[in-house]
PDB file of N, CA, C and O in Angstrom:
ATOM      1  N   GLN A 243     154.554 -41.620  58.065  1.00  0.00           N
ATOM      2  CA  GLN A 243     154.549 -41.560  59.516  1.00  0.00           C
ATOM      3  C   GLN A 243     154.308 -40.126  59.970  1.00  0.00           C
ATOM      4  O   GLN A 243     154.966 -39.208  59.505  1.00  0.00           O
ATOM      5  N   ILE A 244     153.403 -39.971  60.883  1.00  0.00           N
ATOM      6  CA  ILE A 244     153.060 -38.654  61.420  1.00  0.00           C
ATOM      7  C   ILE A 244     153.843 -38.463  62.704  1.00  0.00           C
ATOM      8  O   ILE A 244     153.748 -39.275  63.620  1.00  0.00           O
ATOM      9  N   ASP A 245     154.631 -37.393  62.781  1.00  0.00           N
ATOM     10  CA  ASP A 245     155.458 -37.210  63.968  1.00  0.00           C
ATOM     11  C   ASP A 245     155.163 -35.932  64.741  1.00  0.00           C
ATOM     12  O   ASP A 245     155.909 -35.549  65.625  1.00  0.00           O
ATOM     13  N   CYS A 246     154.058 -35.274  64.434  1.00  0.00           N
ATOM     14  CA  CYS A 246     153.635 -34.118  65.220  1.00  0.00           C
ATOM     15  C   CYS A 246     152.576 -34.582  66.227  1.00  0.00           C
ATOM     16  O   CYS A 246     151.939 -35.614  66.030  1.00  0.00           O
ATOM     17  N   PRO A 247     152.363 -33.843  67.303  1.00  0.00           N
ATOM     18  CA  PRO A 247     151.332 -34.221  68.268  1.00  0.00           C
ATOM     19  C   PRO A 247     149.945 -34.204  67.620  1.00  0.00           C
ATOM     20  O   PRO A 247     149.607 -33.298  66.862  1.00  0.00           O
ATOM     21  N   VAL A 248     149.159 -35.226  67.933  1.00  0.00           N
ATOM     22  CA  VAL A 248     147.817 -35.365  67.366  1.00  0.00           C
ATOM     23  C   VAL A 248     146.836 -35.648  68.499  1.00  0.00           C
ATOM     24  O   VAL A 248     147.104 -36.463  69.376  1.00  0.00           O
ATOM     25  N   LEU A 249     145.715 -34.960  68.459  1.00  0.00           N
ATOM     26  CA  LEU A 249     144.624 -35.222  69.390  1.00  0.00           C
ATOM     27  C   LEU A 249     143.502 -35.880  68.608  1.00  0.00           C
ATOM     28  O   LEU A 249     142.975 -35.312  67.654  1.00  0.00           O
ATOM     29  N   LEU A 250     143.141 -37.086  69.003  1.00  0.00           N
ATOM     30  CA  LEU A 250     142.013 -37.794  68.401  1.00  0.00           C
ATOM     31  C   LEU A 250     140.872 -37.754  69.400  1.00  0.00           C
ATOM     32  O   LEU A 250     140.983 -38.293  70.502  1.00  0.00           O
ATOM     33  N   VAL A 251     139.801 -37.086  69.031  1.00  0.00           N
ATOM     34  CA  VAL A 251     138.609 -37.024  69.884  1.00  0.00           C
ATOM     35  C   VAL A 251     137.613 -38.021  69.316  1.00  0.00           C
ATOM     36  O   VAL A 251     137.132 -37.872  68.201  1.00  0.00           O
ATOM     37  N   TYR A 252     137.332 -39.036  70.106  1.00  0.00           N
ATOM     38  CA  TYR A 252     136.429 -40.093  69.675  1.00  0.00           C
ATOM     39  C   TYR A 252     135.043 -39.865  70.277  1.00  0.00           C
ATOM     40  O   TYR A 252     134.903 -39.696  71.483  1.00  0.00           O
ATOM     41  N   ALA A 253     134.030 -39.856  69.433  1.00  0.00           N
ATOM     42  CA  ALA A 253     132.645 -39.681  69.867  1.00  0.00           C
ATOM     43  C   ALA A 253     131.997 -41.059  69.950  1.00  0.00           C
ATOM     44  O   ALA A 253     131.743 -41.693  68.929  1.00  0.00           O
ATOM     45  N   GLU A 254     131.740 -41.530  71.177  1.00  0.00           N
ATOM     46  CA  GLU A 254     131.229 -42.887  71.345  1.00  0.00           C
ATOM     47  C   GLU A 254     129.705 -42.978  71.417  1.00  0.00           C
ATOM     48  O   GLU A 254     129.152 -44.070  71.478  1.00  0.00           O
ATOM     49  N   GLY A 255     129.027 -41.842  71.363  1.00  0.00           N
ATOM     50  CA  GLY A 255     127.575 -41.856  71.523  1.00  0.00           C
ATOM     51  C   GLY A 255     126.835 -42.392  70.310  1.00  0.00           C
ATOM     52  O   GLY A 255     127.274 -42.243  69.167  1.00  0.00           O
ATOM     53  N   ASN A 256     125.704 -43.024  70.585  1.00  0.00           N
ATOM     54  CA  ASN A 256     124.829 -43.491  69.517  1.00  0.00           C
ATOM     55  C   ASN A 256     124.199 -42.309  68.807  1.00  0.00           C
ATOM     56  O   ASN A 256     124.068 -41.222  69.373  1.00  0.00           O
ATOM     57  N   ILE A 257     123.769 -42.540  67.591  1.00  0.00           N
ATOM     58  CA  ILE A 257     123.059 -41.528  66.812  1.00  0.00           C
ATOM     59  C   ILE A 257     121.612 -41.991  66.751  1.00  0.00           C
ATOM     60  O   ILE A 257     121.241 -42.797  65.901  1.00  0.00           O
ATOM     61  N   GLY A 258     120.836 -41.523  67.710  1.00  0.00           N
ATOM     62  CA  GLY A 258     119.467 -42.021  67.855  1.00  0.00           C
ATOM     63  C   GLY A 258     119.514 -43.495  68.212  1.00  0.00           C
ATOM     64  O   GLY A 258     120.182 -43.888  69.164  1.00  0.00           O
ATOM     65  N   SER A 259     118.849 -44.323  67.423  1.00  0.00           N
ATOM     66  CA  SER A 259     118.865 -45.762  67.665  1.00  0.00           C
ATOM     67  C   SER A 259     120.014 -46.464  66.941  1.00  0.00           C
ATOM     68  O   SER A 259     120.165 -47.675  67.043  1.00  0.00           O
ATOM     69  N   MET A 260     120.818 -45.697  66.218  1.00  0.00           N
ATOM     70  CA  MET A 260     121.942 -46.258  65.452  1.00  0.00           C
ATOM     71  C   MET A 260     123.226 -46.195  66.283  1.00  0.00           C
ATOM     72  O   MET A 260     123.399 -45.281  67.091  1.00  0.00           O
ATOM     73  N   PRO A 261     124.139 -47.113  66.042  1.00  0.00           N
ATOM     74  CA  PRO A 261     125.414 -47.074  66.764  1.00  0.00           C
ATOM     75  C   PRO A 261     126.280 -45.920  66.266  1.00  0.00           C
ATOM     76  O   PRO A 261     125.949 -45.265  65.270  1.00  0.00           O
ATOM     77  N   PRO A 262     127.406 -45.655  66.930  1.00  0.00           N
ATOM     78  CA  PRO A 262     128.310 -44.596  66.464  1.00  0.00           C
ATOM     79  C   PRO A 262     128.744 -44.840  65.019  1.00  0.00           C
ATOM     80  O   PRO A 262     128.752 -45.987  64.547  1.00  0.00           O
ATOM     81  N   LEU A 263     129.127 -43.772  64.330  1.00  0.00           N
ATOM     82  CA  LEU A 263     129.594 -43.922  62.949  1.00  0.00           C
ATOM     83  C   LEU A 263     130.873 -44.743  62.868  1.00  0.00           C
ATOM     84  O   LEU A 263     131.087 -45.487  61.909  1.00  0.00           O
ATOM     85  N   PHE A 264     131.745 -44.596  63.854  1.00  0.00           N
ATOM     86  CA  PHE A 264     133.024 -45.289  63.870  1.00  0.00           C
ATOM     87  C   PHE A 264     133.252 -45.877  65.256  1.00  0.00           C
ATOM     88  O   PHE A 264     132.654 -45.431  66.234  1.00  0.00           O
ATOM     89  N   TYR A 265     134.136 -46.855  65.322  1.00  0.00           N
ATOM     90  CA  TYR A 265     134.548 -47.443  66.593  1.00  0.00           C
ATOM     91  C   TYR A 265     136.033 -47.175  66.784  1.00  0.00           C
ATOM     92  O   TYR A 265     136.752 -46.900  65.819  1.00  0.00           O
ATOM     93  N   LEU A 266     136.511 -47.261  68.010  1.00  0.00           N
ATOM     94  CA  LEU A 266     137.938 -47.018  68.258  1.00  0.00           C
ATOM     95  C   LEU A 266     138.815 -47.937  67.413  1.00  0.00           C
ATOM     96  O   LEU A 266     139.886 -47.543  66.974  1.00  0.00           O
ATOM     97  N   THR A 267     138.364 -49.139  67.167  1.00  0.00           N
ATOM     98  CA  THR A 267     139.149 -50.073  66.347  1.00  0.00           C
ATOM     99  C   THR A 267     139.321 -49.574  64.910  1.00  0.00           C
ATOM    100  O   THR A 267     140.266 -49.958  64.231  1.00  0.00           O
ATOM    101  N   ASP A 268     138.426 -48.713  64.455  1.00  0.00           N
ATOM    102  CA  ASP A 268     138.537 -48.147  63.103  1.00  0.00           C
ATOM    103  C   ASP A 268     139.731 -47.202  62.968  1.00  0.00           C
ATOM    104  O   ASP A 268     140.135 -46.862  61.852  1.00  0.00           O
ATOM    105  N   TYR A 269     140.287 -46.787  64.089  1.00  0.00           N
ATOM    106  CA  TYR A 269     141.402 -45.843  64.075  1.00  0.00           C
ATOM    107  C   TYR A 269     142.742 -46.542  64.322  1.00  0.00           C
ATOM    108  O   TYR A 269     143.737 -45.883  64.600  1.00  0.00           O
ATOM    109  N   GLU A 270     142.787 -47.838  64.213  1.00  0.00           N
ATOM    110  CA  GLU A 270     144.017 -48.572  64.510  1.00  0.00           C
ATOM    111  C   GLU A 270     145.164 -48.163  63.588  1.00  0.00           C
ATOM    112  O   GLU A 270     146.285 -47.962  64.035  1.00  0.00           O
ATOM    113  N   GLN A 271     144.912 -48.025  62.308  1.00  0.00           N
ATOM    114  CA  GLN A 271     145.970 -47.606  61.378  1.00  0.00           C
ATOM    115  C   GLN A 271     146.451 -46.194  61.714  1.00  0.00           C
ATOM    116  O   GLN A 271     147.649 -45.912  61.662  1.00  0.00           O
ATOM    117  N   THR A 272     145.541 -45.319  62.084  1.00  0.00           N
ATOM    118  CA  THR A 272     145.921 -43.962  62.500  1.00  0.00           C
ATOM    119  C   THR A 272     146.804 -44.027  63.730  1.00  0.00           C
ATOM    120  O   THR A 272     147.837 -43.351  63.812  1.00  0.00           O
ATOM    121  N   ARG A 273     146.423 -44.851  64.690  1.00  0.00           N
ATOM    122  CA  ARG A 273     147.211 -44.972  65.922  1.00  0.00           C
ATOM    123  C   ARG A 273     148.601 -45.538  65.641  1.00  0.00           C
ATOM    124  O   ARG A 273     149.584 -45.089  66.230  1.00  0.00           O
ATOM    125  N   GLN A 274     148.691 -46.481  64.744  1.00  0.00           N
ATOM    126  CA  GLN A 274     149.989 -47.074  64.410  1.00  0.00           C
ATOM    127  C   GLN A 274     150.871 -46.118  63.615  1.00  0.00           C
ATOM    128  O   GLN A 274     152.096 -46.205  63.690  1.00  0.00           O
ATOM    129  N   SER A 275     150.276 -45.212  62.863  1.00  0.00           N
ATOM    130  CA  SER A 275     151.024 -44.290  62.006  1.00  0.00           C
ATOM    131  C   SER A 275     151.410 -43.000  62.704  1.00  0.00           C
ATOM    132  O   SER A 275     152.117 -42.180  62.132  1.00  0.00           O
ATOM    133  N   THR A 276     150.937 -42.808  63.910  1.00  0.00           N
ATOM    134  CA  THR A 276     151.123 -41.542  64.608  1.00  0.00           C
ATOM    135  C   THR A 276     151.960 -41.761  65.857  1.00  0.00           C
ATOM    136  O   THR A 276     151.571 -42.510  66.745  1.00  0.00           O
ATOM    137  N   LYS A 277     153.108 -41.105  65.918  1.00  0.00           N
ATOM    138  CA  LYS A 277     154.033 -41.311  67.036  1.00  0.00           C
ATOM    139  C   LYS A 277     153.535 -40.689  68.329  1.00  0.00           C
ATOM    140  O   LYS A 277     153.686 -41.261  69.398  1.00  0.00           O
ATOM    141  N   LEU A 278     152.960 -39.493  68.244  1.00  0.00           N
ATOM    142  CA  LEU A 278     152.533 -38.752  69.434  1.00  0.00           C
ATOM    143  C   LEU A 278     151.032 -38.512  69.369  1.00  0.00           C
ATOM    144  O   LEU A 278     150.578 -37.438  69.003  1.00  0.00           O
ATOM    145  N   ILE A 279     150.270 -39.524  69.744  1.00  0.00           N
ATOM    146  CA  ILE A 279     148.813 -39.395  69.659  1.00  0.00           C
ATOM    147  C   ILE A 279     148.205 -39.469  71.056  1.00  0.00           C
ATOM    148  O   ILE A 279     148.617 -40.270  71.889  1.00  0.00           O
ATOM    149  N   GLU A 280     147.277 -38.581  71.293  1.00  0.00           N
ATOM    150  CA  GLU A 280     146.504 -38.588  72.530  1.00  0.00           C
ATOM    151  C   GLU A 280     145.056 -38.821  72.125  1.00  0.00           C
ATOM    152  O   GLU A 280     144.535 -38.143  71.239  1.00  0.00           O
ATOM    153  N   ILE A 281     144.410 -39.783  72.767  1.00  0.00           N
ATOM    154  CA  ILE A 281     143.036 -40.123  72.437  1.00  0.00           C
ATOM    155  C   ILE A 281     142.152 -39.803  73.636  1.00  0.00           C
ATOM    156  O   ILE A 281     142.449 -40.212  74.757  1.00  0.00           O
ATOM    157  N   VAL A 282     141.098 -39.065  73.376  1.00  0.00           N
ATOM    158  CA  VAL A 282     140.107 -38.781  74.406  1.00  0.00           C
ATOM    159  C   VAL A 282     138.746 -39.236  73.887  1.00  0.00           C
ATOM    160  O   VAL A 282     138.511 -39.259  72.679  1.00  0.00           O
ATOM    161  N   ILE A 283     137.887 -39.601  74.815  1.00  0.00           N
ATOM    162  CA  ILE A 283     136.583 -40.143  74.443  1.00  0.00           C
ATOM    163  C   ILE A 283     135.493 -39.244  75.004  1.00  0.00           C
ATOM    164  O   ILE A 283     135.490 -38.925  76.190  1.00  0.00           O
ATOM    165  N   SER A 284     134.593 -38.847  74.125  1.00  0.00           N
ATOM    166  CA  SER A 284     133.442 -38.043  74.522  1.00  0.00           C
ATOM    167  C   SER A 284     132.192 -38.910  74.407  1.00  0.00           C
ATOM    168  O   SER A 284     132.099 -39.764  73.520  1.00  0.00           O
ATOM    169  N   ASP A 285     131.234 -38.671  75.290  1.00  0.00           N
ATOM    170  CA  ASP A 285     129.994 -39.439  75.234  1.00  0.00           C
ATOM    171  C   ASP A 285     129.018 -38.902  74.183  1.00  0.00           C
ATOM    172  O   ASP A 285     127.947 -39.467  73.975  1.00  0.00           O
ATOM    173  N   CYS A 286     129.400 -37.849  73.478  1.00  0.00           N
ATOM    174  CA  CYS A 286     128.538 -37.303  72.436  1.00  0.00           C
ATOM    175  C   CYS A 286     128.602 -38.194  71.192  1.00  0.00           C
ATOM    176  O   CYS A 286     129.366 -39.151  71.131  1.00  0.00           O
ATOM    177  N   ASN A 287     127.810 -37.861  70.188  1.00  0.00           N
ATOM    178  CA  ASN A 287     127.938 -38.565  68.912  1.00  0.00           C
ATOM    179  C   ASN A 287     128.614 -37.636  67.903  1.00  0.00           C
ATOM    180  O   ASN A 287     128.918 -36.490  68.213  1.00  0.00           O
ATOM    181  N   HIS A 288     128.863 -38.143  66.712  1.00  0.00           N
ATOM    182  CA  HIS A 288     129.612 -37.356  65.736  1.00  0.00           C
ATOM    183  C   HIS A 288     128.886 -36.070  65.327  1.00  0.00           C
ATOM    184  O   HIS A 288     129.525 -35.076  65.012  1.00  0.00           O
ATOM    185  N   TYR A 289     127.577 -36.099  65.321  1.00  0.00           N
ATOM    186  CA  TYR A 289     126.838 -34.907  64.925  1.00  0.00           C
ATOM    187  C   TYR A 289     126.868 -33.837  66.015  1.00  0.00           C
ATOM    188  O   TYR A 289     127.088 -32.660  65.727  1.00  0.00           O
ATOM    189  N   THR A 290     126.649 -34.239  67.264  1.00  0.00           N
ATOM    190  CA  THR A 290     126.686 -33.250  68.334  1.00  0.00           C
ATOM    191  C   THR A 290     128.106 -32.732  68.537  1.00  0.00           C
ATOM    192  O   THR A 290     128.289 -31.586  68.939  1.00  0.00           O
ATOM    193  N   MET A 291     129.102 -33.555  68.210  1.00  0.00           N
ATOM    194  CA  MET A 291     130.488 -33.100  68.323  1.00  0.00           C
ATOM    195  C   MET A 291     130.749 -31.935  67.354  1.00  0.00           C
ATOM    196  O   MET A 291     131.479 -31.002  67.682  1.00  0.00           O
ATOM    197  N   VAL A 292     130.134 -31.993  66.205  1.00  0.00           N
ATOM    198  CA  VAL A 292     130.363 -30.969  65.181  1.00  0.00           C
ATOM    199  C   VAL A 292     129.437 -29.765  65.346  1.00  0.00           C
ATOM    200  O   VAL A 292     129.872 -28.624  65.207  1.00  0.00           O
ATOM    201  N   PHE A 293     128.181 -30.007  65.666  1.00  0.00           N
ATOM    202  CA  PHE A 293     127.182 -28.938  65.603  1.00  0.00           C
ATOM    203  C   PHE A 293     126.839 -28.301  66.946  1.00  0.00           C
ATOM    204  O   PHE A 293     126.086 -27.332  66.979  1.00  0.00           O
ATOM    205  N   GLU A 294     127.357 -28.826  68.046  1.00  0.00           N
ATOM    206  CA  GLU A 294     127.086 -28.229  69.354  1.00  0.00           C
ATOM    207  C   GLU A 294     128.394 -27.752  69.980  1.00  0.00           C
ATOM    208  O   GLU A 294     129.461 -28.273  69.668  1.00  0.00           O
ATOM    209  N   ASN A 295     128.280 -26.773  70.848  1.00  0.00           N
ATOM    210  CA  ASN A 295     129.435 -26.317  71.609  1.00  0.00           C
ATOM    211  C   ASN A 295     129.629 -27.287  72.770  1.00  0.00           C
ATOM    212  O   ASN A 295     128.891 -27.243  73.755  1.00  0.00           O
ATOM    213  N   ARG A 296     130.586 -28.169  72.659  1.00  0.00           N
ATOM    214  CA  ARG A 296     130.811 -29.214  73.659  1.00  0.00           C
ATOM    215  C   ARG A 296     131.935 -28.791  74.595  1.00  0.00           C
ATOM    216  O   ARG A 296     133.098 -28.743  74.208  1.00  0.00           O
ATOM    217  N   ASN A 297     131.574 -28.486  75.839  1.00  0.00           N
ATOM    218  CA  ASN A 297     132.577 -28.047  76.809  1.00  0.00           C
ATOM    219  C   ASN A 297     133.630 -29.113  77.074  1.00  0.00           C
ATOM    220  O   ASN A 297     134.804 -28.790  77.248  1.00  0.00           O
ATOM    221  N   ASP A 298     133.234 -30.383  77.097  1.00  0.00           N
ATOM    222  CA  ASP A 298     134.224 -31.430  77.341  1.00  0.00           C
ATOM    223  C   ASP A 298     135.275 -31.458  76.238  1.00  0.00           C
ATOM    224  O   ASP A 298     136.472 -31.527  76.504  1.00  0.00           O
ATOM    225  N   ILE A 299     134.836 -31.341  75.003  1.00  0.00           N
ATOM    226  CA  ILE A 299     135.785 -31.355  73.877  1.00  0.00           C
ATOM    227  C   ILE A 299     136.617 -30.085  73.871  1.00  0.00           C
ATOM    228  O   ILE A 299     137.830 -30.131  73.616  1.00  0.00           O
ATOM    229  N   ASN A 300     136.015 -28.941  74.159  1.00  0.00           N
ATOM    230  CA  ASN A 300     136.771 -27.687  74.249  1.00  0.00           C
ATOM    231  C   ASN A 300     137.865 -27.803  75.302  1.00  0.00           C
ATOM    232  O   ASN A 300     138.993 -27.343  75.086  1.00  0.00           O
ATOM    233  N   ASP A 301     137.530 -28.421  76.433  1.00  0.00           N
ATOM    234  CA  ASP A 301     138.523 -28.597  77.504  1.00  0.00           C
ATOM    235  C   ASP A 301     139.650 -29.534  77.067  1.00  0.00           C
ATOM    236  O   ASP A 301     140.817 -29.277  77.343  1.00  0.00           O
ATOM    237  N   TYR A 302     139.294 -30.641  76.397  1.00  0.00           N
ATOM    238  CA  TYR A 302     140.324 -31.559  75.885  1.00  0.00           C
ATOM    239  C   TYR A 302     141.283 -30.819  74.961  1.00  0.00           C
ATOM    240  O   TYR A 302     142.510 -30.965  75.058  1.00  0.00           O
ATOM    241  N   MET A 303     140.728 -30.011  74.065  1.00  0.00           N
ATOM    242  CA  MET A 303     141.572 -29.289  73.112  1.00  0.00           C
ATOM    243  C   MET A 303     142.451 -28.260  73.797  1.00  0.00           C
ATOM    244  O   MET A 303     143.619 -28.110  73.431  1.00  0.00           O
ATOM    245  N   ALA A 304     141.909 -27.556  74.766  1.00  0.00           N
ATOM    246  CA  ALA A 304     142.692 -26.546  75.484  1.00  0.00           C
ATOM    247  C   ALA A 304     143.871 -27.177  76.208  1.00  0.00           C
ATOM    248  O   ALA A 304     145.004 -26.684  76.113  1.00  0.00           O
ATOM    249  N   VAL A 305     143.642 -28.285  76.891  1.00  0.00           N
ATOM    250  CA  VAL A 305     144.729 -28.961  77.604  1.00  0.00           C
ATOM    251  C   VAL A 305     145.763 -29.490  76.614  1.00  0.00           C
ATOM    252  O   VAL A 305     146.974 -29.351  76.832  1.00  0.00           O
ATOM    253  N   PHE A 306     145.315 -30.055  75.528  1.00  0.00           N
ATOM    254  CA  PHE A 306     146.224 -30.564  74.489  1.00  0.00           C
ATOM    255  C   PHE A 306     147.092 -29.440  73.930  1.00  0.00           C
ATOM    256  O   PHE A 306     148.314 -29.575  73.832  1.00  0.00           O
ATOM    257  N   LEU A 307     146.472 -28.329  73.572  1.00  0.00           N
ATOM    258  CA  LEU A 307     147.223 -27.210  72.989  1.00  0.00           C
ATOM    259  C   LEU A 307     148.178 -26.585  73.991  1.00  0.00           C
ATOM    260  O   LEU A 307     149.284 -26.181  73.620  1.00  0.00           O
ATOM    261  N   GLU A 308     147.789 -26.514  75.249  1.00  0.00           N
ATOM    262  CA  GLU A 308     148.696 -25.994  76.282  1.00  0.00           C
ATOM    263  C   GLU A 308     149.910 -26.898  76.416  1.00  0.00           C
ATOM    264  O   GLU A 308     151.025 -26.424  76.662  1.00  0.00           O
ATOM    265  N   GLY A 309     149.714 -28.194  76.257  1.00  0.00           N
ATOM    266  CA  GLY A 309     150.801 -29.149  76.402  1.00  0.00           C
ATOM    267  C   GLY A 309     151.808 -29.110  75.275  1.00  0.00           C
ATOM    268  O   GLY A 309     152.963 -29.539  75.459  1.00  0.00           O
ATOM    269  N   ILE A 310     151.416 -28.600  74.116  1.00  0.00           N
ATOM    270  CA  ILE A 310     152.369 -28.559  73.004  1.00  0.00           C
ATOM    271  C   ILE A 310     152.894 -27.153  72.739  1.00  0.00           C
ATOM    272  O   ILE A 310     153.741 -26.964  71.888  1.00  0.00           O
ATOM    273  N   ALA A 311     152.368 -26.173  73.468  1.00  0.00           N
ATOM    274  CA  ALA A 311     152.802 -24.783  73.256  1.00  0.00           C
ATOM    275  C   ALA A 311     154.160 -24.524  73.879  1.00  0.00           C
ATOM    276  O   ALA A 311     154.612 -25.129  74.767  1.00  0.00           O
TER     277      ALA A 311
END
């Protein structure tokens, strides 16, 4: 059981003509195992989430970190 605050950033965007790599339902076990989880959804895909500077994700992380500081 995970009992520290967790931020799950979900990338719902398609990868070209392909669907997202994962769906929110794929994280059900993570959600059940984590007591303090916050989930945010970005319209980017998994690749742009990693390789681009995403202001929306940066903002999500800043608010999350401020809330646990």
